PDB file of C-alpha atoms in Angstrom:
ATOM      1  CA  MET W   1      15.363  25.172   7.206  1.00  0.00           C
ATOM      2  CA  SER W   2      16.772  21.947   5.850  1.00  0.00           C
ATOM      3  CA  LEU W   3      16.600  18.805   7.922  1.00  0.00           C
ATOM      4  CA  SER W   4      19.298  16.188   7.961  1.00  0.00           C
ATOM      5  CA  PRO W   5      18.473  12.817   6.334  1.00  0.00           C
ATOM      6  CA  SER W   6      18.150  11.115   9.720  1.00  0.00           C
ATOM      7  CA  ARG W   7      15.743  13.789  10.979  1.00  0.00           C
ATOM      8  CA  ASN W   8      13.720  13.529   7.753  1.00  0.00           C
ATOM      9  CA  LEU W   9      13.467   9.775   8.253  1.00  0.00           C
ATOM     10  CA  LEU W  10      12.384  10.294  11.875  1.00  0.00           C
ATOM     11  CA  VAL W  11       9.647  12.753  10.828  1.00  0.00           C
ATOM     12  CA  MET W  12       8.432  10.358   8.113  1.00  0.00           C
ATOM     13  CA  ASN W  13       8.290   7.444  10.569  1.00  0.00           C
ATOM     14  CA  VAL W  14       6.322   9.546  13.075  1.00  0.00           C
ATOM     15  CA  GLN W  15       3.860  10.510  10.321  1.00  0.00           C
ATOM     16  CA  ILE W  16       3.422   6.897   9.200  1.00  0.00           C
ATOM     17  CA  SER W  17       2.985   5.738  12.815  1.00  0.00           C
ATOM     18  CA  ILE W  18       0.270   8.330  13.439  1.00  0.00           C
ATOM     19  CA  SER W  19      -1.447   7.315  10.210  1.00  0.00           C
ATOM     20  CA  LEU W  20      -1.296   3.641  11.196  1.00  0.00           C
ATOM     21  CA  VAL W  21      -2.763   4.256  14.662  1.00  0.00           C
ATOM     22  CA  SER W  22      -5.453   6.507  13.175  1.00  0.00           C
ATOM     23  CA  THR W  23      -6.349   3.832  10.641  1.00  0.00           C
ATOM     24  CA  ILE W  24      -6.645   1.169  13.351  1.00  0.00           C
ATOM     25  CA  ILE W  25      -8.939   3.448  15.385  1.00  0.00           C
ATOM     26  CA  LEU W  26     -11.079   4.253  12.331  1.00  0.00           C
ATOM     27  CA  CYS W  27     -11.326   0.586  11.343  1.00  0.00           C
ATOM     28  CA  ARG W  28     -12.392  -0.440  14.850  1.00  0.00           C
ATOM     29  CA  TRP W  29     -14.942   2.372  14.926  1.00  0.00           C
ATOM     30  CA  LEU W  30     -16.335   2.063  11.391  1.00  0.00           C
ATOM     31  CA  PHE W  31     -16.020  -1.719  10.927  1.00  0.00           C
ATOM     32  CA  PRO W  32     -16.371  -3.376  14.367  1.00  0.00           C
ATOM     33  CA  ASP W  33     -17.674  -6.655  12.923  1.00  0.00           C
ATOM     34  CA  ILE W  34     -15.184  -6.953  10.076  1.00  0.00           C
ATOM     35  CA  VAL W  35     -13.155  -9.729  11.715  1.00  0.00           C
ATOM     36  CA  ARG W  36     -16.285 -11.878  11.967  1.00  0.00           C
ATOM     37  CA  ALA W  37     -17.565 -10.976   8.480  1.00  0.00           C
ATOM     38  CA  ASP W  38     -17.369 -13.281   5.478  1.00  0.00           C
ATOM     39  CA  PHE W  39     -13.952 -13.166   3.854  1.00  0.00           C
ATOM     40  CA  ALA W  40     -15.153 -11.375   0.718  1.00  0.00           C
ATOM     41  CA  VAL W  41     -16.965  -8.723   2.783  1.00  0.00           C
ATOM     42  CA  ALA W  42     -13.872  -8.180   4.937  1.00  0.00           C
ATOM     43  CA  ALA W  43     -11.447  -8.038   1.984  1.00  0.00           C
ATOM     44  CA  LEU W  44     -13.504  -5.667  -0.180  1.00  0.00           C
ATOM     45  CA  PRO W  45     -12.631  -2.412   1.660  1.00  0.00           C
ATOM     46  CA  VAL W  46      -8.932  -3.297   1.424  1.00  0.00           C
ATOM     47  CA  ALA W  47      -9.215  -3.994  -2.286  1.00  0.00           C
ATOM     48  CA  VAL W  48     -11.141  -0.751  -2.838  1.00  0.00           C
ATOM     49  CA  LEU W  49      -8.496   1.243  -0.935  1.00  0.00           C
ATOM     50  CA  HIS W  50      -5.837  -0.217  -3.222  1.00  0.00           C
ATOM     51  CA  MET W  51      -7.643   1.213  -6.231  1.00  0.00           C
ATOM     52  CA  PHE W  52      -5.445   4.236  -5.635  1.00  0.00           C
ATOM     53  CA  ARG W  53      -2.237   2.258  -6.182  1.00  0.00           C
ATOM     54  CA  PHE W  54      -2.204   3.216  -9.846  1.00  0.00           C
ATOM     55  CA  ILE W  55      -1.100   6.661  -8.663  1.00  0.00           C
ATOM     56  CA  GLY W  56       2.313   5.150  -7.924  1.00  0.00           C
ATOM     57  CA  ALA W  57       2.893   4.847 -11.669  1.00  0.00           C
ATOM     58  CA  THR W  58       3.136   8.641 -11.811  1.00  0.00           C
ATOM     59  CA  VAL W  59       6.622   8.487 -10.294  1.00  0.00           C
ATOM     60  CA  VAL W  60       8.012   8.084 -13.815  1.00  0.00           C
ATOM     61  CA  MET W  61       6.473  11.428 -14.828  1.00  0.00           C
ATOM     62  CA  PRO W  62       9.051  14.242 -14.965  1.00  0.00           C
ATOM     63  CA  GLY W  63       9.104  16.301 -11.797  1.00  0.00           C
ATOM     64  CA  GLN W  64       7.264  13.866  -9.527  1.00  0.00           C
ATOM     65  CA  LEU W  65      10.396  12.633  -7.790  1.00  0.00           C
ATOM     66  CA  ASP W  66      13.793  14.162  -7.283  1.00  0.00           C
ATOM     67  CA  ALA W  67      16.067  13.790 -10.318  1.00  0.00           C
ATOM     68  CA  GLY W  68      18.594  12.225  -7.919  1.00  0.00           C
ATOM     69  CA  ILE W  69      16.440   9.094  -7.662  1.00  0.00           C
ATOM     70  CA  SER W  70      17.519   6.599 -10.285  1.00  0.00           C
ATOM     71  CA  HIS W  71      15.340   5.776 -13.259  1.00  0.00           C
ATOM     72  CA  LYS W  72      15.598   2.106 -12.244  1.00  0.00           C
ATOM     73  CA  ALA W  73      14.001   2.861  -8.858  1.00  0.00           C
ATOM     74  CA  LYS W  74      11.227   4.901 -10.477  1.00  0.00           C
ATOM     75  CA  VAL W  75      10.449   2.131 -12.964  1.00  0.00           C
ATOM     76  CA  GLN W  76      10.453  -0.540 -10.221  1.00  0.00           C
ATOM     77  CA  ILE W  77       8.020   1.531  -8.142  1.00  0.00           C
ATOM     78  CA  ALA W  78       5.744   2.176 -11.132  1.00  0.00           C
ATOM     79  CA  VAL W  79       5.727  -1.478 -12.228  1.00  0.00           C
ATOM     80  CA  GLY W  80       5.111  -2.702  -8.671  1.00  0.00           C
ATOM     81  CA  ASP W  81       2.166  -0.365  -8.201  1.00  0.00           C
ATOM     82  CA  LEU W  82       0.776  -1.362 -11.595  1.00  0.00           C
ATOM     83  CA  LEU W  83       0.964  -5.059 -10.680  1.00  0.00           C
ATOM     84  CA  VAL W  84      -0.719  -4.438  -7.320  1.00  0.00           C
ATOM     85  CA  SER W  85      -3.423  -2.418  -9.087  1.00  0.00           C
ATOM     86  CA  LEU W  86      -4.071  -5.234 -11.534  1.00  0.00           C
ATOM     87  CA  THR W  87      -4.338  -7.840  -8.773  1.00  0.00           C
ATOM     88  CA  GLU W  88      -6.633  -5.494  -6.840  1.00  0.00           C
ATOM     89  CA  VAL W  89      -8.893  -5.064  -9.884  1.00  0.00           C
ATOM     90  CA  LEU W  90      -9.144  -8.838 -10.314  1.00  0.00           C
ATOM     91  CA  LEU W  91      -9.883  -9.347  -6.608  1.00  0.00           C
ATOM     92  CA  THR W  92     -12.506  -6.584  -6.497  1.00  0.00           C
ATOM     93  CA  PHE W  93     -14.177  -7.894  -9.657  1.00  0.00           C
ATOM     94  CA  ALA W  94     -14.289 -11.417  -8.246  1.00  0.00           C
ATOM     95  CA  ILE W  95     -15.813 -10.208  -4.978  1.00  0.00           C
ATOM     96  CA  LEU W  96     -18.423  -7.986  -6.619  1.00  0.00           C
ATOM     97  CA  GLU W  97     -19.384 -10.610  -9.183  1.00  0.00           C
ATOM     98  CA  GLY W  98     -19.840 -13.246  -6.488  1.00  0.00           C
ATOM     99  CA  PHE W  99     -17.094 -15.629  -7.555  1.00  0.00           C
ATOM    100  CA  SER W 100     -16.586 -18.720  -5.407  1.00  0.00           C
ATOM    101  CA  GLU W 101     -14.863 -18.460  -2.035  1.00  0.00           C
ATOM    102  CA  THR W 102     -11.943 -20.496  -3.405  1.00  0.00           C
ATOM    103  CA  THR W 103     -11.455 -18.129  -6.344  1.00  0.00           C
ATOM    104  CA  VAL W 104     -11.675 -15.044  -4.132  1.00  0.00           C
ATOM    105  CA  ARG W 105      -9.174 -16.527  -1.653  1.00  0.00           C
ATOM    106  CA  THR W 106      -6.787 -17.490  -4.471  1.00  0.00           C
ATOM    107  CA  LEU W 107      -6.937 -13.974  -5.914  1.00  0.00           C
ATOM    108  CA  ALA W 108      -6.492 -12.553  -2.399  1.00  0.00           C
ATOM    109  CA  TRP W 109      -3.312 -14.633  -1.952  1.00  0.00           C
ATOM    110  CA  ILE W 110      -1.986 -13.333  -5.286  1.00  0.00           C
ATOM    111  CA  PHE W 111      -2.914  -9.793  -4.235  1.00  0.00           C
ATOM    112  CA  VAL W 112      -1.224 -10.026  -0.816  1.00  0.00           C
ATOM    113  CA  ILE W 113       1.935 -11.676  -2.165  1.00  0.00           C
ATOM    114  CA  THR W 114       2.190  -9.017  -4.880  1.00  0.00           C
ATOM    115  CA  CYS W 115       1.734  -6.284  -2.242  1.00  0.00           C
ATOM    116  CA  LEU W 116       4.441  -7.747   0.009  1.00  0.00           C
ATOM    117  CA  ILE W 117       6.911  -8.144  -2.862  1.00  0.00           C
ATOM    118  CA  ASP W 118       6.186  -4.588  -4.009  1.00  0.00           C
ATOM    119  CA  MET W 119       6.723  -3.264  -0.483  1.00  0.00           C
ATOM    120  CA  SER W 120      10.076  -5.037  -0.165  1.00  0.00           C
ATOM    121  CA  VAL W 121      11.239  -3.654  -3.523  1.00  0.00           C
ATOM    122  CA  ILE W 122      10.148  -0.137  -2.555  1.00  0.00           C
ATOM    123  CA  GLN W 123      11.901  -0.379   0.814  1.00  0.00           C
ATOM    124  CA  ARG W 124      15.096  -1.572  -0.844  1.00  0.00           C
ATOM    125  CA  PHE W 125      15.172   1.473  -3.120  1.00  0.00           C
ATOM    126  CA  PHE W 126      13.843   3.763  -0.399  1.00  0.00           C
ATOM    127  CA  ILE W 127      16.790   2.964   1.866  1.00  0.00           C
ATOM    128  CA  LYS W 128      19.427   2.644  -0.863  1.00  0.00           C
ATOM    129  CA  GLU W 129      18.586   5.993  -2.431  1.00  0.00           C
ATOM    130  CA  GLN W 130      17.611   7.803   0.798  1.00  0.00           C
ATOM    131  CA  PHE W 131      14.164   8.869  -0.402  1.00  0.00           C
ATOM    132  CA  TRP W 132      13.539  10.672   2.895  1.00  0.00           C
ATOM    133  CA  ASN W 133      16.092  13.291   1.847  1.00  0.00           C
ATOM    134  CA  LYS W 134      14.727  13.868  -1.661  1.00  0.00           C
ATOM    135  CA  LYS W 135      12.158  16.176  -3.151  1.00  0.00           C
ATOM    136  CA  MET W 136       8.801  14.529  -3.770  1.00  0.00           C
ATOM    137  CA  GLY W 137       5.875  15.603  -5.918  1.00  0.00           C
ATOM    138  CA  VAL W 138       2.387  16.165  -4.552  1.00  0.00           C
ATOM    139  CA  VAL W 139       1.029  12.985  -6.169  1.00  0.00           C
ATOM    140  CA  TRP W 140       3.749  10.973  -4.416  1.00  0.00           C
ATOM    141  CA  LEU W 141       2.740  12.579  -1.103  1.00  0.00           C
ATOM    142  CA  PHE W 142      -0.822  11.293  -1.587  1.00  0.00           C
ATOM    143  CA  GLN W 143       0.552   7.787  -2.129  1.00  0.00           C
ATOM    144  CA  VAL W 144       2.719   7.982   1.008  1.00  0.00           C
ATOM    145  CA  LEU W 145      -0.243   9.175   3.106  1.00  0.00           C
ATOM    146  CA  LEU W 146      -2.212   6.110   2.004  1.00  0.00           C
ATOM    147  CA  SER W 147       0.652   3.704   2.718  1.00  0.00           C
ATOM    148  CA  ALA W 148      -0.194   3.007   6.376  1.00  0.00           C
ATOM    149  CA  PRO W 149      -3.872   2.124   5.786  1.00  0.00           C
ATOM    150  CA  MET W 150      -2.852   0.061   2.755  1.00  0.00           C
ATOM    151  CA  VAL W 151      -0.236  -1.924   4.674  1.00  0.00           C
ATOM    152  CA  LEU W 152      -2.662  -2.435   7.563  1.00  0.00           C
ATOM    153  CA  GLY W 153      -5.240  -3.709   5.079  1.00  0.00           C
ATOM    154  CA  GLU W 154      -2.742  -6.083   3.477  1.00  0.00           C
ATOM    155  CA  VAL W 155      -1.833  -7.489   6.887  1.00  0.00           C
ATOM    156  CA  PHE W 156      -5.521  -7.859   7.733  1.00  0.00           C
ATOM    157  CA  VAL W 157      -6.247  -9.783   4.504  1.00  0.00           C
ATOM    158  CA  LEU W 158      -3.201 -11.970   5.130  1.00  0.00           C
ATOM    159  CA  TYR W 159      -4.423 -12.601   8.696  1.00  0.00           C
ATOM    160  CA  ARG W 160      -7.868 -13.599   7.416  1.00  0.00           C
ATOM    161  CA  LEU W 161      -6.313 -15.876   4.777  1.00  0.00           C
ATOM    162  CA  VAL W 162      -4.120 -17.667   7.316  1.00  0.00           C
ATOM    163  CA  THR W 163      -6.748 -17.981  10.034  1.00  0.00           C
ATOM    164  CA  GLY W 164      -9.472 -19.124   7.662  1.00  0.00           C
TER     165      GLY W 164
END
């Protein structure tokens, strides 16, 4: 049974919403003191979760995404995920090596801004090329399943950066 593009988009949004709510519940249960924790302690789980962003680079591999998705979109997604991965590696390294609070916060700003730019680029292509009506590879599915916790984490780090 084939779903229409609008029904596919509805199903995807329901899945992402459930993932987001589940992530919020898990975070509140597993990390109840994270809002009060030192910035580096609070940002580390988010940075570690983003270690999986390199998987997004696999979209340029043949067969991972529908051939109907433009090469330009695939390259933009791969480059964006690579840049986020690099900023995540720098942030994680700085946290684990005990860099100064100022350095960690600066790297966190770079990380969050890179994440937000990447998300806007992905959404532009996602809507323009109607990804919800395309065939996706299994690796891409893993990336989509992680998107809600990743976005929640990015928002959390941004919140901590703004509120001090």
